[in-house]
């Protein structure tokens, strides 16, 4: 994806200045590592990269030189809490990047235009999310997250839609290679729960069928994409080199879910830190966007988003929050 510009992509025609301490992600076209967070950056651009209006057409564009892996299933979603809760606003199932069945690697379709739902709430700090599960080749997951602003002339304060799901990732279902059957995996999207999102967060939480206790069905083999491959699982919430000693910390999808009538949500495996706010804040008030800081008692950490500290994330049982070089924290063994 290159429009709206994903976080820290070097490939966009126009993009904001990088936040302090961050660098461009030159592996942005690679699949997400199986144990890594489902987004490559938790830190937002300092300004929105696109301004959209609810009820109006929006266009999402992709780079022409990527490997399209025979198509597959694409989800397009909106979030207001940095991707923890995302509701689907558009889907392209079966043949994403193609006009029909294909075993090719060169995309035929490089942009999609659709109407943003009229009841998507206004916000200057929303996130647009793209999620792709490929049809052929190694079982992979590709994602992009872009910081956008949304206007809503109608004044809607909430939107309910299918929750985003992340197949082929730790703690989620693995969708096998399609083998010519483009209905493969569609039931996962159809059976995903509904989620209600708002610019102040989300509402009325109810357990999803996809829970942290649900083991992955299959662990895919090491991915070899047509792009230069990224290194093994990224364990730190940071742009610097990951610590091989830290346990995996997938992005937290503590989706506020309601029983489904239409698409996707899953919760990462039980190795993920809890999304429940921690009681021990190491700091409060205004902060520099992108700053990560362990709580005083080491029980978890916080991320500065849009100048304010996020709710705390709790480290997995038996681990404590540690600080490494630059702006990096991770949960490791004491």
PDB file of C-alpha atoms in Angstrom, residues 30-332:
ATOM      1  CA  UNK A  30       7.653  -7.987   3.228  1.00  0.00           C
ATOM      2  CA  UNK A  31       5.062 -10.186   4.962  1.00  0.00           C
ATOM      3  CA  UNK A  32       4.533  -9.850   8.707  1.00  0.00           C
ATOM      4  CA  UNK A  33       6.671 -12.301  10.660  1.00  0.00           C
ATOM      5  CA  UNK A  34       4.626 -15.069  12.250  1.00  0.00           C
ATOM      6  CA  UNK A  35       5.466 -14.074  15.855  1.00  0.00           C
ATOM      7  CA  UNK A  36       5.742 -10.310  15.344  1.00  0.00           C
ATOM      8  CA  UNK A  37       3.134  -7.600  15.955  1.00  0.00           C
ATOM      9  CA  UNK A  38       0.591  -7.481  13.134  1.00  0.00           C
ATOM     10  CA  UNK A  39       1.639  -3.914  12.294  1.00  0.00           C
ATOM     11  CA  UNK A  40       5.227  -2.935  11.699  1.00  0.00           C
ATOM     12  CA  UNK A  41       4.948   0.274  13.724  1.00  0.00           C
ATOM     13  CA  UNK A  42       2.937   1.251  16.776  1.00  0.00           C
ATOM     14  CA  UNK A  43       4.120   4.845  16.409  1.00  0.00           C
ATOM     15  CA  UNK A  44       1.987   7.174  14.235  1.00  0.00           C
ATOM     16  CA  UNK A  45       3.004   9.753  11.677  1.00  0.00           C
ATOM     17  CA  UNK A  46       3.042  13.190  13.378  1.00  0.00           C
ATOM     18  CA  UNK A  47       0.270  14.396  11.025  1.00  0.00           C
ATOM     19  CA  UNK A  48      -2.525  12.640   9.099  1.00  0.00           C
ATOM     20  CA  UNK A  49      -1.480  11.520   5.612  1.00  0.00           C
ATOM     21  CA  UNK A  50      -5.010  11.763   4.148  1.00  0.00           C
ATOM     22  CA  UNK A  51      -8.278  13.585   4.877  1.00  0.00           C
ATOM     23  CA  UNK A  52     -11.425  11.550   4.177  1.00  0.00           C
ATOM     24  CA  UNK A  53     -15.131  12.300   4.544  1.00  0.00           C
ATOM     25  CA  UNK A  54     -17.693   9.754   5.712  1.00  0.00           C
ATOM     26  CA  UNK A  55     -20.128   8.794   2.947  1.00  0.00           C
ATOM     27  CA  UNK A  56     -17.743   9.897   0.187  1.00  0.00           C
ATOM     28  CA  UNK A  57     -15.530   7.843  -2.186  1.00  0.00           C
ATOM     29  CA  UNK A  58     -11.980   7.108  -1.065  1.00  0.00           C
ATOM     30  CA  UNK A  59      -9.168   5.495  -3.051  1.00  0.00           C
ATOM     31  CA  UNK A  60      -6.492   3.100  -1.830  1.00  0.00           C
ATOM     32  CA  UNK A  61      -3.448   2.570  -4.056  1.00  0.00           C
ATOM     33  CA  UNK A  62      -0.683  -0.032  -4.168  1.00  0.00           C
ATOM     34  CA  UNK A  63       2.847  -0.129  -5.538  1.00  0.00           C
ATOM     35  CA  UNK A  64       3.217  -1.629  -9.014  1.00  0.00           C
ATOM     36  CA  UNK A  65       6.330  -3.702  -8.296  1.00  0.00           C
ATOM     37  CA  UNK A  66       5.052  -6.017  -5.547  1.00  0.00           C
ATOM     38  CA  UNK A  67       4.420  -9.767  -5.782  1.00  0.00           C
ATOM     39  CA  UNK A  68       0.660 -10.405  -5.973  1.00  0.00           C
ATOM     40  CA  UNK A  69       0.735 -14.169  -5.187  1.00  0.00           C
ATOM     41  CA  UNK A  70      -2.322 -15.028  -7.260  1.00  0.00           C
ATOM     42  CA  UNK A  71      -4.605 -12.658  -5.370  1.00  0.00           C
ATOM     43  CA  UNK A  72      -6.421 -13.618  -2.186  1.00  0.00           C
ATOM     44  CA  UNK A  73      -8.521 -11.846   0.423  1.00  0.00           C
ATOM     45  CA  UNK A  74      -8.126  -8.129   1.271  1.00  0.00           C
ATOM     46  CA  UNK A  75      -9.749  -6.281   4.168  1.00  0.00           C
ATOM     47  CA  UNK A  76      -9.920  -2.498   4.569  1.00  0.00           C
ATOM     48  CA  UNK A  77     -10.698  -1.222   8.062  1.00  0.00           C
ATOM     49  CA  UNK A  78     -10.882   1.867  10.284  1.00  0.00           C
ATOM     50  CA  UNK A  79      -9.563   2.130  13.840  1.00  0.00           C
ATOM     51  CA  UNK A  80      -9.471   4.859  16.484  1.00  0.00           C
ATOM     52  CA  UNK A  81      -7.212   3.124  19.033  1.00  0.00           C
ATOM     53  CA  UNK A  82      -4.016   2.499  17.086  1.00  0.00           C
ATOM     54  CA  UNK A  83      -5.266  -0.724  15.525  1.00  0.00           C
ATOM     55  CA  UNK A  84      -6.319  -2.544  18.683  1.00  0.00           C
ATOM     56  CA  UNK A  85      -9.928  -2.450  17.468  1.00  0.00           C
ATOM     57  CA  UNK A  86     -10.642  -2.230  13.738  1.00  0.00           C
ATOM     58  CA  UNK A  87     -13.973  -2.392  11.889  1.00  0.00           C
ATOM     59  CA  UNK A  88     -14.182  -3.389   8.240  1.00  0.00           C
ATOM     60  CA  UNK A  89     -15.351  -0.707   5.804  1.00  0.00           C
ATOM     61  CA  UNK A  90     -14.640  -2.617   2.578  1.00  0.00           C
ATOM     62  CA  UNK A  91     -13.495  -6.082   1.442  1.00  0.00           C
ATOM     63  CA  UNK A  92     -12.148  -7.587  -1.760  1.00  0.00           C
ATOM     64  CA  UNK A  93     -12.414 -11.346  -1.419  1.00  0.00           C
ATOM     65  CA  UNK A  94     -10.940 -14.100  -3.601  1.00  0.00           C
ATOM     66  CA  UNK A  95      -9.158 -12.054  -6.283  1.00  0.00           C
ATOM     67  CA  UNK A  96      -7.550  -9.035  -4.602  1.00  0.00           C
ATOM     68  CA  UNK A  97      -5.148  -7.380  -7.122  1.00  0.00           C
ATOM     69  CA  UNK A  98      -6.666  -9.344 -10.020  1.00  0.00           C
ATOM     70  CA  UNK A  99      -9.755  -9.241 -12.209  1.00  0.00           C
ATOM     71  CA  UNK A 100     -10.444 -12.950 -11.676  1.00  0.00           C
ATOM     72  CA  UNK A 101      -8.665 -16.258 -10.984  1.00  0.00           C
ATOM     73  CA  UNK A 102      -4.927 -16.080 -11.594  1.00  0.00           C
ATOM     74  CA  UNK A 103      -1.737 -17.906 -10.734  1.00  0.00           C
ATOM     75  CA  UNK A 104       0.333 -14.849 -11.627  1.00  0.00           C
ATOM     76  CA  UNK A 105       2.585 -12.631  -9.542  1.00  0.00           C
ATOM     77  CA  UNK A 106       2.055  -9.355 -11.410  1.00  0.00           C
ATOM     78  CA  UNK A 107      -0.948  -7.425 -10.115  1.00  0.00           C
ATOM     79  CA  UNK A 108      -3.668  -6.419 -12.578  1.00  0.00           C
ATOM     80  CA  UNK A 109      -5.459  -4.076 -10.150  1.00  0.00           C
ATOM     81  CA  UNK A 110      -3.434  -1.511  -8.192  1.00  0.00           C
ATOM     82  CA  UNK A 111      -6.157   0.659  -6.703  1.00  0.00           C
ATOM     83  CA  UNK A 112      -9.597   0.310  -5.170  1.00  0.00           C
ATOM     84  CA  UNK A 113     -12.181   3.064  -4.785  1.00  0.00           C
ATOM     85  CA  UNK A 114     -15.122   2.602  -2.435  1.00  0.00           C
ATOM     86  CA  UNK A 115     -17.490   4.727  -0.371  1.00  0.00           C
ATOM     87  CA  UNK A 116     -16.449   5.265   3.218  1.00  0.00           C
ATOM     88  CA  UNK A 117     -19.532   4.363   5.301  1.00  0.00           C
ATOM     89  CA  UNK A 118     -21.640   7.413   6.206  1.00  0.00           C
ATOM     90  CA  UNK A 119     -21.634   6.612   9.925  1.00  0.00           C
ATOM     91  CA  UNK A 120     -17.862   6.373  10.393  1.00  0.00           C
ATOM     92  CA  UNK A 121     -17.190   8.956  13.154  1.00  0.00           C
ATOM     93  CA  UNK A 122     -15.096  12.073  12.670  1.00  0.00           C
ATOM     94  CA  UNK A 123     -11.585  12.164  14.084  1.00  0.00           C
ATOM     95  CA  UNK A 124      -8.288  13.867  13.348  1.00  0.00           C
ATOM     96  CA  UNK A 125      -6.449  10.802  14.680  1.00  0.00           C
ATOM     97  CA  UNK A 126      -7.974   7.774  12.977  1.00  0.00           C
ATOM     98  CA  UNK A 127      -6.130   4.858  11.386  1.00  0.00           C
ATOM     99  CA  UNK A 128      -6.818   3.150   8.064  1.00  0.00           C
ATOM    100  CA  UNK A 129      -5.780  -0.499   7.943  1.00  0.00           C
ATOM    101  CA  UNK A 130      -5.196  -2.846   4.992  1.00  0.00           C
ATOM    102  CA  UNK A 131      -4.872  -6.619   5.546  1.00  0.00           C
ATOM    103  CA  UNK A 132      -4.100  -9.173   2.805  1.00  0.00           C
ATOM    104  CA  UNK A 133      -4.026 -12.976   2.912  1.00  0.00           C
ATOM    105  CA  UNK A 134      -2.367 -14.364  -0.238  1.00  0.00           C
ATOM    106  CA  UNK A 135      -3.869 -17.086  -2.456  1.00  0.00           C
ATOM    107  CA  UNK A 136      -0.753 -19.004  -3.487  1.00  0.00           C
ATOM    108  CA  UNK A 137       2.704 -19.607  -2.042  1.00  0.00           C
ATOM    109  CA  UNK A 138       3.832 -19.650   1.574  1.00  0.00           C
ATOM    110  CA  UNK A 139       1.071 -18.837   4.034  1.00  0.00           C
ATOM    111  CA  UNK A 140       1.640 -15.165   4.735  1.00  0.00           C
ATOM    112  CA  UNK A 141       0.029 -12.040   6.141  1.00  0.00           C
ATOM    113  CA  UNK A 142       0.552  -8.533   4.770  1.00  0.00           C
ATOM    114  CA  UNK A 143      -0.676  -5.383   6.501  1.00  0.00           C
ATOM    115  CA  UNK A 144      -0.423  -1.613   6.312  1.00  0.00           C
ATOM    116  CA  UNK A 145      -1.543   1.082   8.765  1.00  0.00           C
ATOM    117  CA  UNK A 146      -1.900   4.760   7.828  1.00  0.00           C
ATOM    118  CA  UNK A 147      -2.809   7.749  10.001  1.00  0.00           C
ATOM    119  CA  UNK A 148      -5.763   9.702   8.570  1.00  0.00           C
ATOM    120  CA  UNK A 149      -8.360  12.291   9.514  1.00  0.00           C
ATOM    121  CA  UNK A 150     -12.083  11.731   8.932  1.00  0.00           C
ATOM    122  CA  UNK A 151     -14.833  14.350   8.681  1.00  0.00           C
ATOM    123  CA  UNK A 152     -18.470  13.398   9.244  1.00  0.00           C
ATOM    124  CA  UNK A 153     -21.012  16.095   8.337  1.00  0.00           C
ATOM    125  CA  UNK A 154     -23.812  13.929   9.751  1.00  0.00           C
ATOM    126  CA  UNK A 155     -22.295  13.832  13.230  1.00  0.00           C
ATOM    127  CA  UNK A 156     -22.299  10.033  13.706  1.00  0.00           C
ATOM    128  CA  UNK A 157     -20.488   8.993  16.889  1.00  0.00           C
ATOM    129  CA  UNK A 158     -20.059   5.264  16.256  1.00  0.00           C
ATOM    130  CA  UNK A 159     -19.761   2.683  13.499  1.00  0.00           C
ATOM    131  CA  UNK A 160     -20.520  -1.036  13.705  1.00  0.00           C
ATOM    132  CA  UNK A 161     -19.000  -3.492  11.254  1.00  0.00           C
ATOM    133  CA  UNK A 162     -17.144  -6.765  11.042  1.00  0.00           C
ATOM    134  CA  UNK A 163     -13.959  -6.831  13.054  1.00  0.00           C
ATOM    135  CA  UNK A 164     -10.680  -7.223  11.180  1.00  0.00           C
ATOM    136  CA  UNK A 165      -9.020 -10.639  11.364  1.00  0.00           C
ATOM    137  CA  UNK A 166      -5.382 -11.589  10.819  1.00  0.00           C
ATOM    138  CA  UNK A 167      -5.120 -15.096   9.309  1.00  0.00           C
ATOM    139  CA  UNK A 168      -1.752 -16.840   9.003  1.00  0.00           C
ATOM    140  CA  UNK A 169      -0.462 -15.151  12.146  1.00  0.00           C
ATOM    141  CA  UNK A 170       0.317 -16.579  15.557  1.00  0.00           C
ATOM    142  CA  UNK A 171      -2.871 -17.132  17.546  1.00  0.00           C
ATOM    143  CA  UNK A 172      -5.087 -16.998  14.449  1.00  0.00           C
ATOM    144  CA  UNK A 173      -6.413 -19.488  11.936  1.00  0.00           C
ATOM    145  CA  UNK A 174      -4.128 -20.426   9.047  1.00  0.00           C
ATOM    146  CA  UNK A 175      -5.796 -20.233   5.660  1.00  0.00           C
ATOM    147  CA  UNK A 176      -4.205 -22.870   3.403  1.00  0.00           C
ATOM    148  CA  UNK A 177      -3.091 -22.168  -0.151  1.00  0.00           C
ATOM    149  CA  UNK A 178      -6.208 -21.855  -2.288  1.00  0.00           C
ATOM    150  CA  UNK A 179      -5.220 -24.470  -4.856  1.00  0.00           C
ATOM    151  CA  UNK A 180      -7.725 -22.984  -7.286  1.00  0.00           C
ATOM    152  CA  UNK A 181     -10.567 -22.879  -4.728  1.00  0.00           C
ATOM    153  CA  UNK A 182     -11.082 -19.175  -4.091  1.00  0.00           C
ATOM    154  CA  UNK A 183     -13.701 -19.825  -1.417  1.00  0.00           C
ATOM    155  CA  UNK A 184     -10.892 -21.064   0.841  1.00  0.00           C
ATOM    156  CA  UNK A 185     -11.030 -19.276   4.184  1.00  0.00           C
ATOM    157  CA  UNK A 186     -14.145 -17.215   3.441  1.00  0.00           C
ATOM    158  CA  UNK A 187     -15.996 -18.704   6.419  1.00  0.00           C
ATOM    159  CA  UNK A 188     -13.489 -17.075   8.781  1.00  0.00           C
ATOM    160  CA  UNK A 189     -14.453 -13.645   7.495  1.00  0.00           C
ATOM    161  CA  UNK A 190     -18.166 -14.458   7.393  1.00  0.00           C
ATOM    162  CA  UNK A 191     -18.139 -15.707  10.999  1.00  0.00           C
ATOM    163  CA  UNK A 192     -16.076 -12.905  12.471  1.00  0.00           C
ATOM    164  CA  UNK A 193     -17.861 -10.856  15.139  1.00  0.00           C
ATOM    165  CA  UNK A 194     -19.224  -7.359  14.786  1.00  0.00           C
ATOM    166  CA  UNK A 195     -17.407  -4.564  16.547  1.00  0.00           C
ATOM    167  CA  UNK A 196     -18.527  -1.027  17.397  1.00  0.00           C
ATOM    168  CA  UNK A 197     -15.884   1.687  17.153  1.00  0.00           C
ATOM    169  CA  UNK A 198     -15.958   5.383  17.983  1.00  0.00           C
ATOM    170  CA  UNK A 199     -13.492   8.238  18.040  1.00  0.00           C
ATOM    171  CA  UNK A 200     -13.271   7.834  21.812  1.00  0.00           C
ATOM    172  CA  UNK A 201     -12.433   4.129  21.595  1.00  0.00           C
ATOM    173  CA  UNK A 202     -14.897   1.257  21.467  1.00  0.00           C
ATOM    174  CA  UNK A 203     -17.972   0.016  23.293  1.00  0.00           C
ATOM    175  CA  UNK A 204     -19.627  -3.016  24.910  1.00  0.00           C
ATOM    176  CA  UNK A 205     -17.039  -5.731  24.945  1.00  0.00           C
ATOM    177  CA  UNK A 206     -18.124  -9.332  24.502  1.00  0.00           C
ATOM    178  CA  UNK A 207     -15.833 -12.330  23.869  1.00  0.00           C
ATOM    179  CA  UNK A 208     -15.124 -13.277  20.277  1.00  0.00           C
ATOM    180  CA  UNK A 209     -14.851 -16.799  18.942  1.00  0.00           C
ATOM    181  CA  UNK A 210     -11.206 -15.922  18.310  1.00  0.00           C
ATOM    182  CA  UNK A 211      -9.567 -15.882  21.723  1.00  0.00           C
ATOM    183  CA  UNK A 212      -6.072 -15.835  23.124  1.00  0.00           C
ATOM    184  CA  UNK A 213      -6.546 -19.434  24.237  1.00  0.00           C
ATOM    185  CA  UNK A 214      -7.189 -20.638  20.686  1.00  0.00           C
ATOM    186  CA  UNK A 215      -3.962 -22.170  19.320  1.00  0.00           C
ATOM    187  CA  UNK A 216      -2.981 -21.582  15.726  1.00  0.00           C
ATOM    188  CA  UNK A 217      -4.033 -24.410  13.444  1.00  0.00           C
ATOM    189  CA  UNK A 218      -0.736 -24.547  11.664  1.00  0.00           C
ATOM    190  CA  UNK A 219       2.596 -22.821  11.855  1.00  0.00           C
ATOM    191  CA  UNK A 220       3.702 -21.857   8.359  1.00  0.00           C
ATOM    192  CA  UNK A 221       7.192 -22.503   7.104  1.00  0.00           C
ATOM    193  CA  UNK A 222       9.644 -19.652   7.003  1.00  0.00           C
ATOM    194  CA  UNK A 223       8.435 -17.218   4.387  1.00  0.00           C
ATOM    195  CA  UNK A 224      10.539 -16.394   1.345  1.00  0.00           C
ATOM    196  CA  UNK A 225       8.864 -13.462  -0.325  1.00  0.00           C
ATOM    197  CA  UNK A 226       9.827 -12.072  -3.696  1.00  0.00           C
ATOM    198  CA  UNK A 227      10.960  -8.955  -1.839  1.00  0.00           C
ATOM    199  CA  UNK A 228      14.076  -9.031   0.362  1.00  0.00           C
ATOM    200  CA  UNK A 229      12.967 -10.902   3.451  1.00  0.00           C
ATOM    201  CA  UNK A 230      12.883  -9.265   6.852  1.00  0.00           C
ATOM    202  CA  UNK A 231      14.646 -10.836   9.814  1.00  0.00           C
ATOM    203  CA  UNK A 232      13.097 -13.275  12.241  1.00  0.00           C
ATOM    204  CA  UNK A 233      10.346 -12.283  14.620  1.00  0.00           C
ATOM    205  CA  UNK A 234      10.429  -8.701  15.861  1.00  0.00           C
ATOM    206  CA  UNK A 235       9.931  -8.697  19.608  1.00  0.00           C
ATOM    207  CA  UNK A 236      10.325  -5.053  20.636  1.00  0.00           C
ATOM    208  CA  UNK A 237       7.911  -2.168  20.238  1.00  0.00           C
ATOM    209  CA  UNK A 238      10.500  -0.119  18.419  1.00  0.00           C
ATOM    210  CA  UNK A 239      12.162   0.591  15.094  1.00  0.00           C
ATOM    211  CA  UNK A 240      15.548  -0.591  16.341  1.00  0.00           C
ATOM    212  CA  UNK A 241      16.921  -4.118  16.154  1.00  0.00           C
ATOM    213  CA  UNK A 242      14.809  -6.636  18.084  1.00  0.00           C
ATOM    214  CA  UNK A 243      16.048  -8.348  21.192  1.00  0.00           C
ATOM    215  CA  UNK A 244      16.280 -12.129  20.613  1.00  0.00           C
ATOM    216  CA  UNK A 245      15.786 -12.722  24.336  1.00  0.00           C
ATOM    217  CA  UNK A 246      12.407 -11.059  24.569  1.00  0.00           C
ATOM    218  CA  UNK A 247       9.198 -13.089  24.236  1.00  0.00           C
ATOM    219  CA  UNK A 248       6.990 -12.326  21.266  1.00  0.00           C
ATOM    220  CA  UNK A 249       4.674  -9.364  21.753  1.00  0.00           C
ATOM    221  CA  UNK A 250       1.953  -9.348  19.085  1.00  0.00           C
ATOM    222  CA  UNK A 251      -0.161  -6.212  18.639  1.00  0.00           C
ATOM    223  CA  UNK A 252      -3.047  -6.340  21.094  1.00  0.00           C
ATOM    224  CA  UNK A 253      -6.446  -6.760  19.535  1.00  0.00           C
ATOM    225  CA  UNK A 254      -8.713  -6.358  22.524  1.00  0.00           C
ATOM    226  CA  UNK A 255     -11.668  -5.855  20.195  1.00  0.00           C
ATOM    227  CA  UNK A 256     -14.958  -4.715  21.593  1.00  0.00           C
ATOM    228  CA  UNK A 257     -17.011  -7.364  19.952  1.00  0.00           C
ATOM    229  CA  UNK A 258     -20.631  -8.236  19.565  1.00  0.00           C
ATOM    230  CA  UNK A 259     -21.972 -11.503  18.156  1.00  0.00           C
ATOM    231  CA  UNK A 260     -21.326 -11.570  14.440  1.00  0.00           C
ATOM    232  CA  UNK A 261     -23.537 -10.993  11.478  1.00  0.00           C
ATOM    233  CA  UNK A 262     -20.717 -10.113   9.074  1.00  0.00           C
ATOM    234  CA  UNK A 263     -16.576 -10.110   9.259  1.00  0.00           C
ATOM    235  CA  UNK A 264     -13.352 -10.410  11.223  1.00  0.00           C
ATOM    236  CA  UNK A 265     -11.576 -10.305  14.548  1.00  0.00           C
ATOM    237  CA  UNK A 266      -9.030 -12.344  16.280  1.00  0.00           C
ATOM    238  CA  UNK A 267      -7.028 -12.074  19.403  1.00  0.00           C
ATOM    239  CA  UNK A 268      -3.325 -12.899  19.438  1.00  0.00           C
ATOM    240  CA  UNK A 269      -1.920 -15.828  21.334  1.00  0.00           C
ATOM    241  CA  UNK A 270      -1.595 -15.937  25.079  1.00  0.00           C
ATOM    242  CA  UNK A 271       2.013 -14.730  24.826  1.00  0.00           C
ATOM    243  CA  UNK A 272       0.689 -11.264  24.060  1.00  0.00           C
ATOM    244  CA  UNK A 273       0.633  -8.584  26.751  1.00  0.00           C
ATOM    245  CA  UNK A 274      -2.800  -7.851  28.134  1.00  0.00           C
ATOM    246  CA  UNK A 275      -4.676  -4.811  26.854  1.00  0.00           C
ATOM    247  CA  UNK A 276      -6.088  -4.144  30.326  1.00  0.00           C
ATOM    248  CA  UNK A 277      -4.780  -0.825  31.631  1.00  0.00           C
ATOM    249  CA  UNK A 278      -2.001  -1.213  34.164  1.00  0.00           C
ATOM    250  CA  UNK A 279      -2.457   0.460  37.502  1.00  0.00           C
ATOM    251  CA  UNK A 280       1.112   1.732  37.782  1.00  0.00           C
ATOM    252  CA  UNK A 281       1.740   4.680  35.496  1.00  0.00           C
ATOM    253  CA  UNK A 282       5.346   5.690  35.113  1.00  0.00           C
ATOM    254  CA  UNK A 283       4.316   9.102  33.879  1.00  0.00           C
ATOM    255  CA  UNK A 284       1.247  11.178  33.111  1.00  0.00           C
ATOM    256  CA  UNK A 285       0.159  14.202  31.081  1.00  0.00           C
ATOM    257  CA  UNK A 286       1.673  15.423  27.818  1.00  0.00           C
ATOM    258  CA  UNK A 287       4.524  13.476  26.205  1.00  0.00           C
ATOM    259  CA  UNK A 288       6.517  13.277  22.976  1.00  0.00           C
ATOM    260  CA  UNK A 289       4.791  11.096  20.339  1.00  0.00           C
ATOM    261  CA  UNK A 290       6.553   7.781  19.872  1.00  0.00           C
ATOM    262  CA  UNK A 291       8.020   7.605  23.378  1.00  0.00           C
ATOM    263  CA  UNK A 292       7.843   4.174  25.024  1.00  0.00           C
ATOM    264  CA  UNK A 293       8.320   3.791  28.771  1.00  0.00           C
ATOM    265  CA  UNK A 294       8.194   0.949  31.285  1.00  0.00           C
ATOM    266  CA  UNK A 295       5.985   1.310  34.352  1.00  0.00           C
ATOM    267  CA  UNK A 296       7.849   1.932  37.603  1.00  0.00           C
ATOM    268  CA  UNK A 297       7.171  -1.594  38.879  1.00  0.00           C
ATOM    269  CA  UNK A 298       8.091  -3.260  35.564  1.00  0.00           C
ATOM    270  CA  UNK A 299       4.650  -4.804  35.136  1.00  0.00           C
ATOM    271  CA  UNK A 300       4.111  -3.316  31.668  1.00  0.00           C
ATOM    272  CA  UNK A 301       4.654  -0.277  29.514  1.00  0.00           C
ATOM    273  CA  UNK A 302       2.976   2.709  27.844  1.00  0.00           C
ATOM    274  CA  UNK A 303       3.193   4.329  24.412  1.00  0.00           C
ATOM    275  CA  UNK A 304       2.869   8.051  23.765  1.00  0.00           C
ATOM    276  CA  UNK A 305       0.336   8.556  20.975  1.00  0.00           C
ATOM    277  CA  UNK A 306      -0.699  12.017  19.774  1.00  0.00           C
ATOM    278  CA  UNK A 307       0.978  13.625  22.799  1.00  0.00           C
ATOM    279  CA  UNK A 308      -0.756  11.532  25.483  1.00  0.00           C
ATOM    280  CA  UNK A 309       0.097   8.254  27.176  1.00  0.00           C
ATOM    281  CA  UNK A 310      -1.878   5.211  26.058  1.00  0.00           C
ATOM    282  CA  UNK A 311      -3.572   2.785  28.416  1.00  0.00           C
ATOM    283  CA  UNK A 312      -0.955   0.487  29.885  1.00  0.00           C
ATOM    284  CA  UNK A 313      -0.027  -2.868  28.352  1.00  0.00           C
ATOM    285  CA  UNK A 314       0.790  -5.641  30.807  1.00  0.00           C
ATOM    286  CA  UNK A 315       3.713  -7.985  30.203  1.00  0.00           C
ATOM    287  CA  UNK A 316       3.068 -11.725  29.966  1.00  0.00           C
ATOM    288  CA  UNK A 317       3.121 -13.660  33.238  1.00  0.00           C
ATOM    289  CA  UNK A 318       6.660 -14.197  34.491  1.00  0.00           C
ATOM    290  CA  UNK A 319       8.177 -11.395  32.411  1.00  0.00           C
ATOM    291  CA  UNK A 320       8.960  -7.767  33.224  1.00  0.00           C
ATOM    292  CA  UNK A 321       9.326  -4.640  31.125  1.00  0.00           C
ATOM    293  CA  UNK A 322      12.899  -3.720  30.256  1.00  0.00           C
ATOM    294  CA  UNK A 323      14.444  -0.791  28.414  1.00  0.00           C
ATOM    295  CA  UNK A 324      17.055  -1.249  25.712  1.00  0.00           C
ATOM    296  CA  UNK A 325      18.917   1.335  23.680  1.00  0.00           C
ATOM    297  CA  UNK A 326      17.220   4.294  21.989  1.00  0.00           C
ATOM    298  CA  UNK A 327      13.404   4.353  22.308  1.00  0.00           C
ATOM    299  CA  UNK A 328      12.884   0.619  22.804  1.00  0.00           C
ATOM    300  CA  UNK A 329      11.117  -1.411  25.473  1.00  0.00           C
ATOM    301  CA  UNK A 330      10.336  -5.105  25.647  1.00  0.00           C
ATOM    302  CA  UNK A 331       9.006  -7.736  28.051  1.00  0.00           C
ATOM    303  CA  UNK A 332      11.718 -10.182  29.008  1.00  0.00           C
TER     304      UNK A 332
END
